[in-house]
mmCIF file of C-alpha atoms and ligand atoms in Angstrom:
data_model
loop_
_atom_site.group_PDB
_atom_site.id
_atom_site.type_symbol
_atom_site.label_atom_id
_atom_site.label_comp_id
_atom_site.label_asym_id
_atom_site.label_seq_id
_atom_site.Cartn_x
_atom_site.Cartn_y
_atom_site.Cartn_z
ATOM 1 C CA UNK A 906 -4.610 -48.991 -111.655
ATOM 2 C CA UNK A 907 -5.756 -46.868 -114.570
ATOM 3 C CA UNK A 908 -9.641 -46.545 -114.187
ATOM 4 C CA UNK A 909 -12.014 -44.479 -116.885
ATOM 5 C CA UNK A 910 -15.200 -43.528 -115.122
ATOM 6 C CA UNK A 911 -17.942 -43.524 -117.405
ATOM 7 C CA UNK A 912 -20.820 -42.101 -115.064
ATOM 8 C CA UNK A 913 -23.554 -41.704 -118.111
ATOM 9 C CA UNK A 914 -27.038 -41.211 -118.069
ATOM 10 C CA UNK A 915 -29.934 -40.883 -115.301
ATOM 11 C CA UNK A 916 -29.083 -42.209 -111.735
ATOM 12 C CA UNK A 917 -26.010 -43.170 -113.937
ATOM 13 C CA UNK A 918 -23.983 -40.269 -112.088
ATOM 14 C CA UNK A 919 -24.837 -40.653 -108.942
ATOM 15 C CA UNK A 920 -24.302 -44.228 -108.226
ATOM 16 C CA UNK A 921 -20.636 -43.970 -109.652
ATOM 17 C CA UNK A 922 -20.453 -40.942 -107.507
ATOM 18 C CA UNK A 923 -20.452 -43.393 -104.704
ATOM 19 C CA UNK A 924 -18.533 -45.936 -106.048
ATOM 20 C CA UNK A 925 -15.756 -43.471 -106.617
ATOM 21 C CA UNK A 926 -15.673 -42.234 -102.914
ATOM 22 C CA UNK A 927 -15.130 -46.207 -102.176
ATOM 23 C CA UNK A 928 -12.195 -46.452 -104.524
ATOM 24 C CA UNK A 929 -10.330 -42.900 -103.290
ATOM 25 C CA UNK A 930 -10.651 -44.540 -99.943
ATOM 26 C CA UNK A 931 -8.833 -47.527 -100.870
ATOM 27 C CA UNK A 932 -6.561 -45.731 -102.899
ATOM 28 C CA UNK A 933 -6.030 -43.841 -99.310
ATOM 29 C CA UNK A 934 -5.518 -47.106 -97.951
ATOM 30 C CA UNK A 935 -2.730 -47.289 -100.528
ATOM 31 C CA UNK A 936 -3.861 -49.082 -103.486
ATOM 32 C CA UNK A 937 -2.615 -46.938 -106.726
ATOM 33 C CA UNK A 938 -5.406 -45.728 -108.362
ATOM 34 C CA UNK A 939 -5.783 -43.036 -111.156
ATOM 35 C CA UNK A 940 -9.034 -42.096 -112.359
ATOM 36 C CA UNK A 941 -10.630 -39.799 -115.386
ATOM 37 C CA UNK A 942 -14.439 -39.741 -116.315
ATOM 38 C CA UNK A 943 -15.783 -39.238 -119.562
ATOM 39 C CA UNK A 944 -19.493 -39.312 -121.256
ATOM 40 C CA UNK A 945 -20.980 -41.819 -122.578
ATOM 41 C CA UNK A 946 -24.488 -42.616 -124.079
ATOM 42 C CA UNK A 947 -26.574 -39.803 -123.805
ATOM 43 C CA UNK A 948 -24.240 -37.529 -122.200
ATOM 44 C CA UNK A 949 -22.032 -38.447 -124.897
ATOM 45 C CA UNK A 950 -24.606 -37.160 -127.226
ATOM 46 C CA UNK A 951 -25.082 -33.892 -125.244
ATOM 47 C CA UNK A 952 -20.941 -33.473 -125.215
ATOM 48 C CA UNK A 953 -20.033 -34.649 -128.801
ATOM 49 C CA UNK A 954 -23.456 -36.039 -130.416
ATOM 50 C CA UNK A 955 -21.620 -39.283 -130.205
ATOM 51 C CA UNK A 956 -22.844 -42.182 -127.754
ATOM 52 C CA UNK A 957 -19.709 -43.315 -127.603
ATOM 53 C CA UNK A 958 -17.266 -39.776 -128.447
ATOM 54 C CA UNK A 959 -13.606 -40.630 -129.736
ATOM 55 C CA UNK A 960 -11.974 -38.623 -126.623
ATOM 56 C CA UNK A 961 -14.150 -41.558 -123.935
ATOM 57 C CA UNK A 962 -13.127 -44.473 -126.541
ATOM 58 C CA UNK A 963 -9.558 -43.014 -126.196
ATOM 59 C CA UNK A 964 -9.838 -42.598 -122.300
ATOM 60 C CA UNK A 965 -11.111 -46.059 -121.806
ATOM 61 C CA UNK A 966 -8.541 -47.937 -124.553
ATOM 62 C CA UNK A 967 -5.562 -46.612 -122.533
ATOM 63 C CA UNK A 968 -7.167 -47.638 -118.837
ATOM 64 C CA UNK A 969 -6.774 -51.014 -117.050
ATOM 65 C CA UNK A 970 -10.222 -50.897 -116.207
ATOM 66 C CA UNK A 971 -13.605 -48.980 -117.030
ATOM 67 C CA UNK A 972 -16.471 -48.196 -114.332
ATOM 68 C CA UNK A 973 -19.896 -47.304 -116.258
ATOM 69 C CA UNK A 974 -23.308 -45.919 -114.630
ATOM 70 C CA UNK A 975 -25.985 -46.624 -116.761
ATOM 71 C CA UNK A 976 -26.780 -45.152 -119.989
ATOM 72 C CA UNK A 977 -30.321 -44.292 -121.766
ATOM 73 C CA UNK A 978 -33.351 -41.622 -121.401
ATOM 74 C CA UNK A 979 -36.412 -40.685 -122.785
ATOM 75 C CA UNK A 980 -34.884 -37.731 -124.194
ATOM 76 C CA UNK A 981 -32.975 -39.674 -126.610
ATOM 77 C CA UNK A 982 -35.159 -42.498 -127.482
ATOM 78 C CA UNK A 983 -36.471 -40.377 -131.176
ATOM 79 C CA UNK A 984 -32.774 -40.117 -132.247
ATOM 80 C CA UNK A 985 -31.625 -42.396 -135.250
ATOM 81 C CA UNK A 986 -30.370 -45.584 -134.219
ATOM 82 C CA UNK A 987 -26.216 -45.224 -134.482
ATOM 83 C CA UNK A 988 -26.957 -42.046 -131.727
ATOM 84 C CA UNK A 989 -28.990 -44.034 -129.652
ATOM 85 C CA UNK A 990 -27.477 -44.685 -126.130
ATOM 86 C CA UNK A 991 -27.448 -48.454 -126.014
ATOM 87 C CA UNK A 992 -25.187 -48.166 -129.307
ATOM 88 C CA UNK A 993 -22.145 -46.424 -126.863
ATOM 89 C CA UNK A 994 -22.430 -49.319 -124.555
ATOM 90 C CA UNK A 995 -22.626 -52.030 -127.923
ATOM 91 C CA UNK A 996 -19.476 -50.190 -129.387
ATOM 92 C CA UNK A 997 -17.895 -50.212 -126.300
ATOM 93 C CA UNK A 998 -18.078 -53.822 -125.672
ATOM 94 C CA UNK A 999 -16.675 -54.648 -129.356
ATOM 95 C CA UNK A 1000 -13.934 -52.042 -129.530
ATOM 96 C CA UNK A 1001 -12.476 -53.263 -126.251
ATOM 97 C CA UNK A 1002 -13.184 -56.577 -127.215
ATOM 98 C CA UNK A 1003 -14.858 -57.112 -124.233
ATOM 99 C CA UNK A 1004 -16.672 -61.185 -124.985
ATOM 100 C CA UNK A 1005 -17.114 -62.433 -121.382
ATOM 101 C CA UNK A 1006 -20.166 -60.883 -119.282
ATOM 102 C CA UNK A 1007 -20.165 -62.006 -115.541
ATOM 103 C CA UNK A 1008 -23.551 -61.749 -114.331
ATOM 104 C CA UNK A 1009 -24.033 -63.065 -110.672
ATOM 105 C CA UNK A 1010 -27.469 -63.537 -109.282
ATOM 106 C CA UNK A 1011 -26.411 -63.688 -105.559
ATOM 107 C CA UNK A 1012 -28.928 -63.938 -102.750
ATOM 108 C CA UNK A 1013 -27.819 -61.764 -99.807
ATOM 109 C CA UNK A 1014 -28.855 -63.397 -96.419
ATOM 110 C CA UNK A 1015 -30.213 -60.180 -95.455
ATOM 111 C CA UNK A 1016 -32.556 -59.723 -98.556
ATOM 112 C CA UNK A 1017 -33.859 -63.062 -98.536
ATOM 113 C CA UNK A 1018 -37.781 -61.654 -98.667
ATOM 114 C CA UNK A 1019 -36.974 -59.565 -101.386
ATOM 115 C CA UNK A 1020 -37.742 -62.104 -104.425
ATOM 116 C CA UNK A 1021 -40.715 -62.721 -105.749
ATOM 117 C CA UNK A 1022 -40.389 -66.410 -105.225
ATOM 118 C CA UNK A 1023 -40.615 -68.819 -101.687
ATOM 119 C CA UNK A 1024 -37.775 -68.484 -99.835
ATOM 120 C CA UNK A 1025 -36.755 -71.733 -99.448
ATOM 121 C CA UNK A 1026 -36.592 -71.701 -103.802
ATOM 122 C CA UNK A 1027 -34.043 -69.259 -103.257
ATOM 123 C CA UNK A 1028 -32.202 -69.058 -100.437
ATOM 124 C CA UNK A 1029 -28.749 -69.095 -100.693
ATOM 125 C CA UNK A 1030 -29.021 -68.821 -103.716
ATOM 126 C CA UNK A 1031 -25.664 -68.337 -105.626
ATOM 127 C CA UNK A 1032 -25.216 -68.221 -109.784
ATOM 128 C CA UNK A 1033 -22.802 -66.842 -112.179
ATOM 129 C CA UNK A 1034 -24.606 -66.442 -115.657
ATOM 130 C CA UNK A 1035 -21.440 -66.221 -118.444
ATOM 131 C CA UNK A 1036 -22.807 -64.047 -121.567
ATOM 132 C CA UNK A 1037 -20.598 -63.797 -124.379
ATOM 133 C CA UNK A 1038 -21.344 -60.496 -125.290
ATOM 134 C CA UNK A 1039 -19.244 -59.293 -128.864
ATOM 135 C CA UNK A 1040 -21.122 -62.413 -131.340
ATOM 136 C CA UNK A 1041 -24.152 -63.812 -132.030
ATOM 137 C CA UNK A 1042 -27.759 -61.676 -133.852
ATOM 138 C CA UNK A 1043 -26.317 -58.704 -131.427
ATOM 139 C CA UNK A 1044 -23.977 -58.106 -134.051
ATOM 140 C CA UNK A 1045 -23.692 -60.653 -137.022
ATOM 141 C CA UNK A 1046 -24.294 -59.328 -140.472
ATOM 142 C CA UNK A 1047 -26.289 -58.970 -142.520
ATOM 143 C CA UNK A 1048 -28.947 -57.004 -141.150
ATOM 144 C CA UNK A 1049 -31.387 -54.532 -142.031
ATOM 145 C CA UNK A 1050 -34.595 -53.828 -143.773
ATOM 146 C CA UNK A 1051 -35.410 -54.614 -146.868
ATOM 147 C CA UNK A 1052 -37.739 -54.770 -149.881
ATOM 148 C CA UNK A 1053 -39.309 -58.077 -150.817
ATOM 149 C CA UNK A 1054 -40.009 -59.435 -154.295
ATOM 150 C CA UNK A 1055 -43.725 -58.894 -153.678
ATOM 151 C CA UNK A 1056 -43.152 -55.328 -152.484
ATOM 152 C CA UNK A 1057 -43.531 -56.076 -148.658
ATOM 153 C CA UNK A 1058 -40.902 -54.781 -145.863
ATOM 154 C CA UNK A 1059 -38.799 -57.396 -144.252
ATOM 155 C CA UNK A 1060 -36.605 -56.831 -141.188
ATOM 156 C CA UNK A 1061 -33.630 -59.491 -141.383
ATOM 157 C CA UNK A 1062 -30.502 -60.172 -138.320
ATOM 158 C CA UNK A 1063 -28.207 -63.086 -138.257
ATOM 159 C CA UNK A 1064 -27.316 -64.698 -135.748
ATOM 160 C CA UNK A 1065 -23.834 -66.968 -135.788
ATOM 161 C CA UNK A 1066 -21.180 -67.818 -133.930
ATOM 162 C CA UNK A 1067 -17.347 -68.966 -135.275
ATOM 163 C CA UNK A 1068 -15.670 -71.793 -133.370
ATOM 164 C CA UNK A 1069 -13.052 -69.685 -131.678
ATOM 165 C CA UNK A 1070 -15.544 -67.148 -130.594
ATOM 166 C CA UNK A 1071 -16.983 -70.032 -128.607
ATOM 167 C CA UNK A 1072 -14.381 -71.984 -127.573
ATOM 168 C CA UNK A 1073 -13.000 -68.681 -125.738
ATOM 169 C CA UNK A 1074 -16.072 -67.899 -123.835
ATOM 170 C CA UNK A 1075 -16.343 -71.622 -123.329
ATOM 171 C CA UNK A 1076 -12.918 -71.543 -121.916
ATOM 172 C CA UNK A 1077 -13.753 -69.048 -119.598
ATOM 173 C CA UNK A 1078 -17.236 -70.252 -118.298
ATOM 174 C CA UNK A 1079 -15.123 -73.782 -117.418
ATOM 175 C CA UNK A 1080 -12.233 -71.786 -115.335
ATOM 176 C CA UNK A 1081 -14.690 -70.187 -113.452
ATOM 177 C CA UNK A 1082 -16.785 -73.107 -112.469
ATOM 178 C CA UNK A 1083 -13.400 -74.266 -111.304
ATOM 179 C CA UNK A 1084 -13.365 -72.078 -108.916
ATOM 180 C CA UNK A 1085 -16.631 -72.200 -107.385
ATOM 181 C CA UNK A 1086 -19.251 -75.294 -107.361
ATOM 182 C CA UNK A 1087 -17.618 -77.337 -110.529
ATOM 183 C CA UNK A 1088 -20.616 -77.490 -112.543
ATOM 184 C CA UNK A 1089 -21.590 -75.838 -115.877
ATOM 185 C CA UNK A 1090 -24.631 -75.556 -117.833
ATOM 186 C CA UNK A 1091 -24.285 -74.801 -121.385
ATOM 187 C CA UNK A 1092 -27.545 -73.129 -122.556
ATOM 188 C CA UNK A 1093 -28.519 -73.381 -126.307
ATOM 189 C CA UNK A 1094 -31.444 -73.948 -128.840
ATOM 190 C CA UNK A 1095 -29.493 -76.622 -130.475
ATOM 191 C CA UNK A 1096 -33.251 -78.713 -131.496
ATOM 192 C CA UNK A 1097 -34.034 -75.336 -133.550
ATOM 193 C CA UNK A 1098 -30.570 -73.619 -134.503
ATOM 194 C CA UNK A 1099 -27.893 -74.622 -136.583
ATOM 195 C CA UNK A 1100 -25.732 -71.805 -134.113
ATOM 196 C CA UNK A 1101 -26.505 -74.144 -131.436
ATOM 197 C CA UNK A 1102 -25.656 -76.928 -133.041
ATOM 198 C CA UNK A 1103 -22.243 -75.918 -133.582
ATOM 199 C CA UNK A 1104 -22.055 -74.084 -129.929
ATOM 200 C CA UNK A 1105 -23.086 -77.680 -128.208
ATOM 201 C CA UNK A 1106 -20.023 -79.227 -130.382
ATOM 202 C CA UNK A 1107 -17.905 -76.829 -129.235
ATOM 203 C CA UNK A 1108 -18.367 -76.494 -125.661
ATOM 204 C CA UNK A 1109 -18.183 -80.364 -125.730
ATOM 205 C CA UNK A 1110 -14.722 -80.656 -127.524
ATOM 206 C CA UNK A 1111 -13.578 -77.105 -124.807
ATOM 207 C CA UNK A 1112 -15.296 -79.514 -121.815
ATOM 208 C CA UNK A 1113 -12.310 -82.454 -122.545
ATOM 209 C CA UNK A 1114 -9.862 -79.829 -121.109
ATOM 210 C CA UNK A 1115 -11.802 -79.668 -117.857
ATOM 211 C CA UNK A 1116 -12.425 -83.022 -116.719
ATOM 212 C CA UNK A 1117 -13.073 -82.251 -113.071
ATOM 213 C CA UNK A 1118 -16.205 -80.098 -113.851
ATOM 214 C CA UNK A 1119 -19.596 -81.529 -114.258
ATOM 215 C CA UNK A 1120 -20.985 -80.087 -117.921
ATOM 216 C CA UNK A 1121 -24.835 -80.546 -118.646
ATOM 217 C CA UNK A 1122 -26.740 -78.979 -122.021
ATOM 218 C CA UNK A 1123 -30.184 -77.272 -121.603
ATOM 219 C CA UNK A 1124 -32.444 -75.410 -124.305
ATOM 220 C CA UNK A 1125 -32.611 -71.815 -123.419
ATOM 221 C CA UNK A 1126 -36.427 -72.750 -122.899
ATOM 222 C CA UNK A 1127 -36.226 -75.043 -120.747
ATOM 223 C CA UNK A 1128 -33.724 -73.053 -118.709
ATOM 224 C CA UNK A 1129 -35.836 -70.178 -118.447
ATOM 225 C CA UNK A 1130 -38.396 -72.223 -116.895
ATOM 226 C CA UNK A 1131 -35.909 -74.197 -114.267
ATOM 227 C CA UNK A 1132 -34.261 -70.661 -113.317
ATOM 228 C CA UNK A 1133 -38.313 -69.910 -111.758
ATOM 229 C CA UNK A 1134 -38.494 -73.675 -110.540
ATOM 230 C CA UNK A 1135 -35.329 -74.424 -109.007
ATOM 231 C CA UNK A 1136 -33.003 -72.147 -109.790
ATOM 232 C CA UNK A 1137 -30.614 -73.747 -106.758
ATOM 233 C CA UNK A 1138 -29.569 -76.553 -109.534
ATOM 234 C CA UNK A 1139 -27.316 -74.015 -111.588
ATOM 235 C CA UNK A 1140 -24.087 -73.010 -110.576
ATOM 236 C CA UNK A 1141 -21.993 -71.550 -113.629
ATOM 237 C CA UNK A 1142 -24.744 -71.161 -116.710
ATOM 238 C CA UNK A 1143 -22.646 -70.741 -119.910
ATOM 239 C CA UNK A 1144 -24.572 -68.644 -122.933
ATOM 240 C CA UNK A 1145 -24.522 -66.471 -126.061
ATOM 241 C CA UNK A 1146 -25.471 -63.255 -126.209
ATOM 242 C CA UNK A 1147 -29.211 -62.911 -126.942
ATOM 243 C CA UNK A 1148 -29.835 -65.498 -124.262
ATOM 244 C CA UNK A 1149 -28.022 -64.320 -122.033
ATOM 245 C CA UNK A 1150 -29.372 -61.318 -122.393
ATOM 246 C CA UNK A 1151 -32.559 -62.997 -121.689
ATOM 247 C CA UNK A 1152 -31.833 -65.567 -118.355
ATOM 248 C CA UNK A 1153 -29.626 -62.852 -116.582
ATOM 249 C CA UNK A 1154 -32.453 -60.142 -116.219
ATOM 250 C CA UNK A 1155 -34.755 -63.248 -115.506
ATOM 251 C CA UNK A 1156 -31.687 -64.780 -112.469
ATOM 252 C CA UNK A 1157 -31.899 -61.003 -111.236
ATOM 253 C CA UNK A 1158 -35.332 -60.973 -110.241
ATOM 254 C CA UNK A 1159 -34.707 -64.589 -108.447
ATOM 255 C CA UNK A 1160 -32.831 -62.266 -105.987
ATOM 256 C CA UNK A 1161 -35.176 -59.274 -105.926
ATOM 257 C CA UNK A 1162 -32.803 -56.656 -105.861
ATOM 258 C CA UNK A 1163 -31.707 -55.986 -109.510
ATOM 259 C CA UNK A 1164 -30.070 -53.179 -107.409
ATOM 260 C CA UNK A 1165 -27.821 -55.311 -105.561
ATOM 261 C CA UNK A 1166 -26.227 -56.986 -109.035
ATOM 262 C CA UNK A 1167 -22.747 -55.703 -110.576
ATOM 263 C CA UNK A 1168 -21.037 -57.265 -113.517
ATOM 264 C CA UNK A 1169 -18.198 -57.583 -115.550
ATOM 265 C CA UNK A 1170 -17.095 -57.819 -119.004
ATOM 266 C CA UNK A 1171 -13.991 -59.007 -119.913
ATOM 267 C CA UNK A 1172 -11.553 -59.343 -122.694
ATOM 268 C CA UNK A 1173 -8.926 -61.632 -123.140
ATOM 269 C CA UNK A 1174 -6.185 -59.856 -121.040
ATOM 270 C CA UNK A 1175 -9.043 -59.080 -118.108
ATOM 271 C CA UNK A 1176 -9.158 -55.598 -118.840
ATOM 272 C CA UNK A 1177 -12.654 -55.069 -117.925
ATOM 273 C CA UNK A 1178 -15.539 -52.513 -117.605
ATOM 274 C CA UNK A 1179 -17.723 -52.994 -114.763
ATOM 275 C CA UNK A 1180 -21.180 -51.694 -114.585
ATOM 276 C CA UNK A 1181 -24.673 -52.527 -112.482
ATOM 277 C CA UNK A 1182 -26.871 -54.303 -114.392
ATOM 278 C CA UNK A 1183 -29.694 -52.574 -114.183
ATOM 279 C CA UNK A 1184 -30.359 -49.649 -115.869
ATOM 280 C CA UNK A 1185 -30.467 -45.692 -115.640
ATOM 281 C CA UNK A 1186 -33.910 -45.558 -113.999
ATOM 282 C CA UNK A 1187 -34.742 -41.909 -115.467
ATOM 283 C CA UNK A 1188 -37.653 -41.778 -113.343
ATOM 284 C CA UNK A 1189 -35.535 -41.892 -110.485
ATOM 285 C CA UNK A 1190 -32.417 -39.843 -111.618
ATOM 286 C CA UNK A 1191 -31.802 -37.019 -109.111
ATOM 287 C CA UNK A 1192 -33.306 -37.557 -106.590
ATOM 288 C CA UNK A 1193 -31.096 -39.442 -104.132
ATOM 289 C CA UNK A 1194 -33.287 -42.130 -104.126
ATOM 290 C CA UNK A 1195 -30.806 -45.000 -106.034
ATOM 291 C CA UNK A 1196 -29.250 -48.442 -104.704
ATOM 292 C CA UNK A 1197 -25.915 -47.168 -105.394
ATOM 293 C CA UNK A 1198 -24.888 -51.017 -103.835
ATOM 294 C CA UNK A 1199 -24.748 -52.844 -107.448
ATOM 295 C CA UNK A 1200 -21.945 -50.110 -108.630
ATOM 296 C CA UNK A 1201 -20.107 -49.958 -105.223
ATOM 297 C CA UNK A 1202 -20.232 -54.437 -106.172
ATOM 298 C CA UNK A 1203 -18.787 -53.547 -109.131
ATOM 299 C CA UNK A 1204 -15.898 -51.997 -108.204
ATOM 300 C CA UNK A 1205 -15.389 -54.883 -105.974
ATOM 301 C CA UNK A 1206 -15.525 -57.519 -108.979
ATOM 302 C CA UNK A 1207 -13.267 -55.185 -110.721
ATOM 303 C CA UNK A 1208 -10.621 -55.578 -107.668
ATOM 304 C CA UNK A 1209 -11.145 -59.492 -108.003
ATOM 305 C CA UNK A 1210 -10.974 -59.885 -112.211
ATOM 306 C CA UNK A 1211 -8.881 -56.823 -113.402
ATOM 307 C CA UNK A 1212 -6.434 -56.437 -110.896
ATOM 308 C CA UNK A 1213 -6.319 -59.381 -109.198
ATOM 309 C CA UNK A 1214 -6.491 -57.717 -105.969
ATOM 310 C CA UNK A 1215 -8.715 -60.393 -104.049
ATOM 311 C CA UNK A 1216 -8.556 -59.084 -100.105
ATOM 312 C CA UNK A 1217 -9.700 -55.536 -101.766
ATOM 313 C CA UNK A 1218 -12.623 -57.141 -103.454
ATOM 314 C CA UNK A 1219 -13.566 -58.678 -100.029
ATOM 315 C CA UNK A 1220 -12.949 -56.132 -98.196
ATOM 316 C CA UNK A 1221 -15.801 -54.147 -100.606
ATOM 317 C CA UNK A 1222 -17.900 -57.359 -100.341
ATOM 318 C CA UNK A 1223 -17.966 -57.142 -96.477
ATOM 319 C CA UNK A 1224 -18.266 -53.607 -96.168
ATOM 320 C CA UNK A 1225 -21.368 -53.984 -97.668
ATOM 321 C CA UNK A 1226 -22.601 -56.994 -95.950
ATOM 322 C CA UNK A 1227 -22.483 -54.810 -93.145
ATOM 323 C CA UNK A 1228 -24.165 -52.175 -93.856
ATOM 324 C CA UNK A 1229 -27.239 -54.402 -94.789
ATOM 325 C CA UNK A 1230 -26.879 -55.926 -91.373
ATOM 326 C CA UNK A 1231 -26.910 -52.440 -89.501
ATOM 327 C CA UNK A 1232 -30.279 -52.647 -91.431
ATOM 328 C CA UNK A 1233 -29.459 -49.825 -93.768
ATOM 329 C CA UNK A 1234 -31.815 -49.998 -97.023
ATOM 330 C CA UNK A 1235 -32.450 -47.882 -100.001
ATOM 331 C CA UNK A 1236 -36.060 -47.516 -100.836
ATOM 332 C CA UNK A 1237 -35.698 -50.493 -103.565
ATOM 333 C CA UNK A 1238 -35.128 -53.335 -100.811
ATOM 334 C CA UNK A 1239 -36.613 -51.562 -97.770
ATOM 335 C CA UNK A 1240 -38.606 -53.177 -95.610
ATOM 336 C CA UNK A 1241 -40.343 -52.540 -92.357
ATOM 337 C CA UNK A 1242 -38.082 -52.678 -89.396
ATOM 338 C CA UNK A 1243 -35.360 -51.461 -91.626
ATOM 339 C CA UNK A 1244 -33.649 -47.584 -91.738
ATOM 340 C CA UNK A 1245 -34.269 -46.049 -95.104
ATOM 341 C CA UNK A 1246 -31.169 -44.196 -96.423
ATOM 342 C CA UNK A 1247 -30.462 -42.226 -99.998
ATOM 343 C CA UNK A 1248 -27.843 -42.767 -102.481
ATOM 344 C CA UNK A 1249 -25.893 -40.767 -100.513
ATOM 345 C CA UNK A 1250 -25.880 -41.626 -96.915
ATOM 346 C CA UNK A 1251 -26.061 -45.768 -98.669
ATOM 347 C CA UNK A 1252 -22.438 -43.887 -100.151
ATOM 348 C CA UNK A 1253 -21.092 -42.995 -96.864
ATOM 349 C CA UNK A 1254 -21.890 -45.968 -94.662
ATOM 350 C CA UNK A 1255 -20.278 -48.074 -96.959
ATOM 351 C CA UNK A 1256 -16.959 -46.108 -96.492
ATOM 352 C CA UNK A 1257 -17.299 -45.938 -93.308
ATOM 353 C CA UNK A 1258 -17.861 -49.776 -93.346
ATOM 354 C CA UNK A 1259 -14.492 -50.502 -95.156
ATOM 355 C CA UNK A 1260 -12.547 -50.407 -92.154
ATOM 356 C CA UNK A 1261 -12.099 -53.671 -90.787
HETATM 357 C C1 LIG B 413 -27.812 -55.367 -121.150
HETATM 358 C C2 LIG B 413 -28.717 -54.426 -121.892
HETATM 359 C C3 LIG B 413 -28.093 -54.126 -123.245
HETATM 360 C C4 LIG B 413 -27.999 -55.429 -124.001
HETATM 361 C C5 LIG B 413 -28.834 -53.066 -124.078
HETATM 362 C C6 LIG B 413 -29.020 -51.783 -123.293
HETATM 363 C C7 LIG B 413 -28.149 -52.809 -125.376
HETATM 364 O O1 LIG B 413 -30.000 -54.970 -121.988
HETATM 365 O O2 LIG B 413 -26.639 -54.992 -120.892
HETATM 366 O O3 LIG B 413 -28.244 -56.458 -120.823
HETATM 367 O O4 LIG B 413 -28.978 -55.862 -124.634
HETATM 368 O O5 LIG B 413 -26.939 -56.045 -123.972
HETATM 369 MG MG1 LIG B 414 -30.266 -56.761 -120.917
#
């Protein structure tokens, strides 16, 4: 198992730090894993003044798999656009062709007073948002700014989608609501979008393939509202890129712990990158303070997706199930009652957790 570690920018490094001290120990255990870190985003920027420098792009094209931090920081929100941050993890996405983004919004037992919303709205609560995450306004051309015949400035994106880019992520979002609750939700703006007109044909035409799985349509409105309302009703939620963009920071906060949440982007061979999905928290960045849990999660998805290795990725799973029962908590879900650790000693009880 070839993994490129792609720590980046602000707690970026030293949730991956932790991570990485779960994968040497199962590489201990005697799984085969190699590993080489790069930079990327900003610390791209400060190595090469590239977000996304040839020599990482290299490093992560000849892995199996890629673990990323988080990128992003004040410090480089004045440079031009192509140098920004975000742009290393948007180029990274499309060069490794990278189209399906598994978001889970999971409800740990243990958390359940975290969200925002009544309990009984979200208890076991359990959904996989699918993002495709290489089409739609995110990249479609043309864009730009431009002059108007009248002299005014007009920004312009397009958003579109081709039939095979959505039949493939369609593809995907129906095997994995195969294996888990059988039911998909296609989200769209098909009243308003000729995109989403075509998208609803597609995924219709995909859903004859998968007869045994319950397909429903919903505009992305509407969905944003049910997700607050009953968000219990979804299990697999099948979306383009700008709304999924959208629903799967809204599905985090149903579980109140956008630090518990890994993910996983995928290309059509499963060679994935993995990353938490929230962000790199600059205000936070050194101090020790960091949920290092949704990158330790990530390297357990990464087990399950990329290598196929499924007692590894439970194994992670329950390591950290336990920890949140011996009532350890980073400051981001702690409550009273509970022990507050730091990144580190969050790290470390995890490996010591992977024993069983
Ligand atoms: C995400 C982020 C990115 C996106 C940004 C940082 C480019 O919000 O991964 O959801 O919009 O895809
Ligand atoms: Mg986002």
């Amino acid at each position: 198992m070839k993994i490129a570690v792609l720590p980046g920018d602000g707690i970026g490094p030293e949730i991956v730090r932790q991570a990485v001290k779960v994968l040497k120990r199962l590489s201990r255990d005697g799984l085969k894993i190699e590993m080489e870190e790069a930079p990327i985003g900003g610390a791209g920027y400060d190595a090469a003044q590239d977000p996304l420098p040839q020599k990482t792009l290299a490093l992560a094209q000849a892995a199996d798999a890629v673990l990323l931090g988080a990128v992003g920081g004040p410090k480089y929100d004045t440079l031009p656009r192509p140098m920004r941050p975000e742009q290393g993890l948007l180029r990274i996405r499309k060069e490794l062709g990278l189209f399906a983004n598994l978001r889970p919004a999971l409800l740990y037992e243990e958390l359940a007073n975290a969200s925002s919303l009544k309990t009984e709205i979200v208890a076991g609560l359990d959904i996989m948002i699918l993002r495709e995450l290489t089409g739609d306004i995110y990249f479609g051309q043309p864009r730009g700014t431009r002059k108007t015949d009248n002299g005014e400035r007009e920004g312009f994106d397009t958003m579109k989608y081709s039939e095979s880019e959505i039949r493939r992520i369609a593809q995907v979002g129906f095997g994995i609501a195969r294996k888990r609750g059988r039911k998909l939700c296609s989200v769209d703006k098909a009243n308003v979008l000729d995109t989403s007109i075509l998208w609803r044909e597609v995924v219709i035409e995909v859903a004859k393939d998968y007869p045994d799985i319950e397909l429903s349509h919903m505009y992305v409105d509407n969905a944003a509202m049910q997700l607050v309302r009953a968000p219990k009703q979804f299990d697999v939620i099948l979306t383009g890129n700008m709304f999924g963009d959208i629903l799967s920071d809204e599905a985090s906060m149903l579980t109140g712990s956008i630090g518990m949440l890994p993910s996983a982007s995928l290309n059509a061979a499963n060679k994935g990158l993995y990353e938490p999905i929230h962000g790199s928290a600059p205000d936070i960045a050194g101090r020790n303070v960091a949920n290092p849990l949704a990158t330790i999660l990530s390297t357990a998805m990464m087990m399950r997706y990329t290598f196929g290795e499924e007692a590894a990725a439970v194994r992670i799973e329950s390591a950290v199930k336990r920890v949140l029962k011996q009532g350890l908590r980073t400051a981001d879900i702690h409550e009273s009652g509970m022990k507050k650790v730091g990144t580190e000693e969050m790290g470390e009880a995890v490996v010591a957790a992977l024993h069983a």
